[in-house]
Short mmCIF file of C-alpha atoms in Angstrom, two decimals:
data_model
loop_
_atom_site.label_atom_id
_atom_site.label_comp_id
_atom_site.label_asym_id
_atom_site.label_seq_id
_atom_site.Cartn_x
_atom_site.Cartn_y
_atom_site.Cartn_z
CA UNK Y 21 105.23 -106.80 59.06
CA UNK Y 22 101.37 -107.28 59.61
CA UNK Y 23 99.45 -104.68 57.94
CA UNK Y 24 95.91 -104.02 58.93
CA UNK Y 25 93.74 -102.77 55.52
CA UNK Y 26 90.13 -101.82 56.46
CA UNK Y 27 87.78 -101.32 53.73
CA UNK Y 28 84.39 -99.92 53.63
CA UNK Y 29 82.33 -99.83 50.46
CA UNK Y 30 79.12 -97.59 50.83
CA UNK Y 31 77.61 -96.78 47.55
CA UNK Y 32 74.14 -94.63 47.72
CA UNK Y 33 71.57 -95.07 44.77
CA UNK Y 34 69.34 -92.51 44.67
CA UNK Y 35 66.59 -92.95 41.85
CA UNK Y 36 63.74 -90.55 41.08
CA UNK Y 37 60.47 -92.10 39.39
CA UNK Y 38 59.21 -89.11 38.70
CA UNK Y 39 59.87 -84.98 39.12
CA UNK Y 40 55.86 -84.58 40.50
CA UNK Y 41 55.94 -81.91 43.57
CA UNK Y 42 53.30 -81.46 46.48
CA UNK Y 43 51.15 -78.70 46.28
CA UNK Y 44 50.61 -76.28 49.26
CA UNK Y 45 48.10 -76.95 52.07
CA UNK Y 46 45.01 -75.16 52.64
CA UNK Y 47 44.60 -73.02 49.70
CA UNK Y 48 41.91 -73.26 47.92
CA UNK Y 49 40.42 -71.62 44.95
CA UNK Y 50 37.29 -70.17 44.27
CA UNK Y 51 35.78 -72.17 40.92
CA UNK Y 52 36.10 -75.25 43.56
CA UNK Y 53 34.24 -74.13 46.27
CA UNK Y 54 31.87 -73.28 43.65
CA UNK Y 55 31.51 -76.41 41.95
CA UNK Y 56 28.18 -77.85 41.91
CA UNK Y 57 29.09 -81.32 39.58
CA UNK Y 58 31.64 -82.90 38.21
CA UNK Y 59 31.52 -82.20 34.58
CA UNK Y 60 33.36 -85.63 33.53
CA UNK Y 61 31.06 -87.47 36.11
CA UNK Y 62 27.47 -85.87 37.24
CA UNK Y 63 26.75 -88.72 39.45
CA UNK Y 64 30.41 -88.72 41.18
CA UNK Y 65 29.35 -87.18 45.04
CA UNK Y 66 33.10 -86.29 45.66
CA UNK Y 67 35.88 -85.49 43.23
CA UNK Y 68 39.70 -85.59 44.38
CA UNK Y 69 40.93 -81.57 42.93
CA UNK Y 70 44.78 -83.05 43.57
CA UNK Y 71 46.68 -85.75 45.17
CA UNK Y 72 50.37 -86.42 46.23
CA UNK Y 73 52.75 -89.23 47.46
CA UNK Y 74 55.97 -89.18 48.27
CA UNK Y 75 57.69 -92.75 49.02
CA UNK Y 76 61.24 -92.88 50.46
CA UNK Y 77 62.78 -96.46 50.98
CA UNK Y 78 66.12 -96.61 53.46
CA UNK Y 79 68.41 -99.45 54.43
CA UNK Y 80 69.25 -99.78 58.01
CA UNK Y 81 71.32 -102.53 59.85
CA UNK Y 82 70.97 -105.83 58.22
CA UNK Y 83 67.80 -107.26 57.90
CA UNK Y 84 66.44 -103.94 58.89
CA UNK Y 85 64.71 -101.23 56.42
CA UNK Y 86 62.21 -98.82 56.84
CA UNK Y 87 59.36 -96.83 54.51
CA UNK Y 88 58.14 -93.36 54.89
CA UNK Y 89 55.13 -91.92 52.83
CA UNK Y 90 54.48 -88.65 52.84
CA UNK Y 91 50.59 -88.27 51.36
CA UNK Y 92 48.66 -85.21 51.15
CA UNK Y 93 45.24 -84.87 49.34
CA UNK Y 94 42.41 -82.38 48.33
CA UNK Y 95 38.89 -83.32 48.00
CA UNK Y 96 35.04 -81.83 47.14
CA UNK Y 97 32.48 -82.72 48.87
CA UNK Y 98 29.52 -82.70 45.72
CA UNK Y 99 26.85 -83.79 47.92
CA UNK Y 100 25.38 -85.36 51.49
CA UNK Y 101 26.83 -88.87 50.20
CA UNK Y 102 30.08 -87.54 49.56
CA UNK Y 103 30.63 -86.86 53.59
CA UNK Y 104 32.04 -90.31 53.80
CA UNK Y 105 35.49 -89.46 52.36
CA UNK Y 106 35.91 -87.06 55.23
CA UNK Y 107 35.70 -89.94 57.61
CA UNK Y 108 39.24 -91.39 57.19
CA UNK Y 109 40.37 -94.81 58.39
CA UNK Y 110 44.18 -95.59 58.05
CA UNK Y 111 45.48 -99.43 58.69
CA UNK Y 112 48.51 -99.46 60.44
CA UNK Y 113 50.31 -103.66 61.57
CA UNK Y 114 52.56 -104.08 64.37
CA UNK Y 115 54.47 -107.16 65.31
CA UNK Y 116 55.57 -107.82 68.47
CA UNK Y 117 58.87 -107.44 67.98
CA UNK Y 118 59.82 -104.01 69.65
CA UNK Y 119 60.03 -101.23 66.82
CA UNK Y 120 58.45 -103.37 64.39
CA UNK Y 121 55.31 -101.55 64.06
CA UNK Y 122 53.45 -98.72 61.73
CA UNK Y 123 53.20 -95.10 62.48
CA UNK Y 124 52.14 -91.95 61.74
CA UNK Y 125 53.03 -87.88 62.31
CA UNK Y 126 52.75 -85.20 61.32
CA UNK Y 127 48.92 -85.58 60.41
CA UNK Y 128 47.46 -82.22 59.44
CA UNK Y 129 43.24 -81.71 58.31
CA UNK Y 130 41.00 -78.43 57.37
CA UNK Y 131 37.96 -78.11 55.91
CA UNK Y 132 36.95 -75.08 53.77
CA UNK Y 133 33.58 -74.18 52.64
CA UNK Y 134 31.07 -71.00 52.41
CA UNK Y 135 28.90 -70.41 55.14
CA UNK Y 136 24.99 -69.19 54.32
CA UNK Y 137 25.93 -65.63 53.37
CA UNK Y 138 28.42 -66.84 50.98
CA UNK Y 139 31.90 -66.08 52.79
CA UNK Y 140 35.31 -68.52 52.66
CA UNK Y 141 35.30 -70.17 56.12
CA UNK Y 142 38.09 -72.74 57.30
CA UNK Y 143 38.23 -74.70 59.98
CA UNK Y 144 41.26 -76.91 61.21
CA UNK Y 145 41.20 -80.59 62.40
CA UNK Y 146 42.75 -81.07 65.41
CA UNK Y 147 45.33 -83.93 65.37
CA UNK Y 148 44.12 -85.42 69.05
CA UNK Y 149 40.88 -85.83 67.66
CA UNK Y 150 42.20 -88.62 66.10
CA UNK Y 151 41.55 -92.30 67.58
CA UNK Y 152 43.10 -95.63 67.28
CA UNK Y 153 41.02 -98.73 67.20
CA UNK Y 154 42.63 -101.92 68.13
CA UNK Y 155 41.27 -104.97 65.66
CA UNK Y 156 43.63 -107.44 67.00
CA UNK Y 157 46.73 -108.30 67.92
CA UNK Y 158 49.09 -107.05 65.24
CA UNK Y 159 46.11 -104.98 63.30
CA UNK Y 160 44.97 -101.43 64.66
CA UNK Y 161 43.46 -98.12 62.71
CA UNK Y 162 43.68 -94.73 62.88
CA UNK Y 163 40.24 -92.78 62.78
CA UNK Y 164 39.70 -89.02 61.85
CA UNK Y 165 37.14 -87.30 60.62
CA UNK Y 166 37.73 -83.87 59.14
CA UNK Y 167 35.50 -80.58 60.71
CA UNK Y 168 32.44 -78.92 59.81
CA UNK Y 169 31.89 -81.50 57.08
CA UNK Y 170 29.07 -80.63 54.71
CA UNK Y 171 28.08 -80.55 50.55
CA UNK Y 172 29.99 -78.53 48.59
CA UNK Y 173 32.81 -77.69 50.98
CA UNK Y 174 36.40 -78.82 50.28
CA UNK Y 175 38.41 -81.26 52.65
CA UNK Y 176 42.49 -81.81 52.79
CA UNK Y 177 44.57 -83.73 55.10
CA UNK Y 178 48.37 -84.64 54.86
CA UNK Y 179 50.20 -87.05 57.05
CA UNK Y 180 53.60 -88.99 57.42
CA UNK Y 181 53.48 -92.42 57.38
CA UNK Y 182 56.52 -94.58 58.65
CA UNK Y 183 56.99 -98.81 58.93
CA UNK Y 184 59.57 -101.02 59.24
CA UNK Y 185 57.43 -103.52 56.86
CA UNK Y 186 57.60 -103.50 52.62
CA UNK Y 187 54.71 -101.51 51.52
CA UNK Y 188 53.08 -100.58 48.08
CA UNK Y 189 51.00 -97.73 48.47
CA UNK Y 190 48.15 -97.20 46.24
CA UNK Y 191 45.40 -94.90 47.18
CA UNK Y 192 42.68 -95.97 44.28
CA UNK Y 193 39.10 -96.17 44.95
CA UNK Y 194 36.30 -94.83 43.00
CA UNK Y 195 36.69 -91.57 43.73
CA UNK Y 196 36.62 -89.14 40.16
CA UNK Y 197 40.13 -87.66 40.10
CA UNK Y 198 41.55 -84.34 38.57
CA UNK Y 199 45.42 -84.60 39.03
CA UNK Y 200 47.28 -87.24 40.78
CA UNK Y 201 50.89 -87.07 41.70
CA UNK Y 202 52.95 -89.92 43.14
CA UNK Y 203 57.02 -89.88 43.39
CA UNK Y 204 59.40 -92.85 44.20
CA UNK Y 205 62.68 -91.79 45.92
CA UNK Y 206 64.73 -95.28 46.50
CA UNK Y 207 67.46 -94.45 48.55
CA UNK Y 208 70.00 -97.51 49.07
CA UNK Y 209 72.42 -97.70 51.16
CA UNK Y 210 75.44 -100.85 50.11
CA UNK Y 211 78.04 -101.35 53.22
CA UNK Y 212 80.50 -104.07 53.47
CA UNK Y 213 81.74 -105.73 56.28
CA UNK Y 214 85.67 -104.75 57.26
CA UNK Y 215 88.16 -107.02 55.49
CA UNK Y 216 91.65 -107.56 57.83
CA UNK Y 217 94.61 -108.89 56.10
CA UNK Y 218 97.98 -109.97 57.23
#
């Protein structure tokens, strides 16, 4: 009698780097709307007040993976040279393969700052303000700048970043920095083939 076994392994790994959580968007506190200078760095023009990535890693069909990162950051603006971190320029690579490219959603801005008798204002970016910029063939970037930019307000933006290609994110530059939190989730996904046996 011919039997017919079937057998599907599918093992999940899920690893955790680190137990950092985002903060919440758009509130922000008084002292840093106040803040004149950074105390650790009087010459810094812009200070990051907190930072967050998320990284998630999934297996697809064979051959085929993709990368989401989640990022979501909070800056002051010390002075007029400072302005240029609320200009933001993301690089995103396409092939020309269909799917194979870089995206991103979800992309959320506001700018807070006091207006000239000394109340909170806020004022939200608008996601279609946002332009991509073709370099060349596989290379475009995303532009944005965040509203009402000025000294001494505070900026954040958040956005969800997706590609089909391996990826190391590192958002360093020489930005002064008060917390920075960055989490790893590696999810894996193991399946083999069917196995038939007489």
């Amino acid at each position: 009698m011919r039997k017919l076994i079937l057998i599907n392994l599918f093992v999940v790994v899920l690893a955790f780097t680190a137990t950092a959580q985002n903060f919440p968007f758009g509130q922000v506190d008084i002292d840093a709307l106040s803040m004149k200078t950074y105390a650790n760095d009087e010459k810094a023009h812009a200070v990051v007040l907190n930072e967050y990535g998320e990284s998630r890693f999934f297996a697809g069909e064979i051959g085929h993976a993709t990368i989401t990162h989640d990022y979501h950051v909070k800056i002051k603006i010390l002075d007029k040279e400072g302005l240029k971190y609320g200009r933001i320029e993301i690089p995103l690579y396409n092939t020309d393969v269909q799917g194979m490219e870089e995206t991103i959603d979800q992309l959320q801005g506001i700018t807070t700052y006091k207006d000239d008798n000394g109340a909170v204002q806020t004022k939200e970016f608008e996601p279609y303000f946002a332009i991509t910029v073709k370099k060349n063939k596989n290379n475009k970037i995303l532009r944005f700048e965040l509203p009402d930019l000025k000294a001494g307000c505070v900026i954040e933006y958040t956005y969800h970043f997706v590609t089909p290609f391996f990826r190391i994110f590192i958002h360093g530059n020489s930005r002064p920095k008060y917390l920075k939190r960055f989490r790893l989730m590696k999810l894996t996904f193991l399946r083999f083939g069917d196995i038939t046996r007489f």
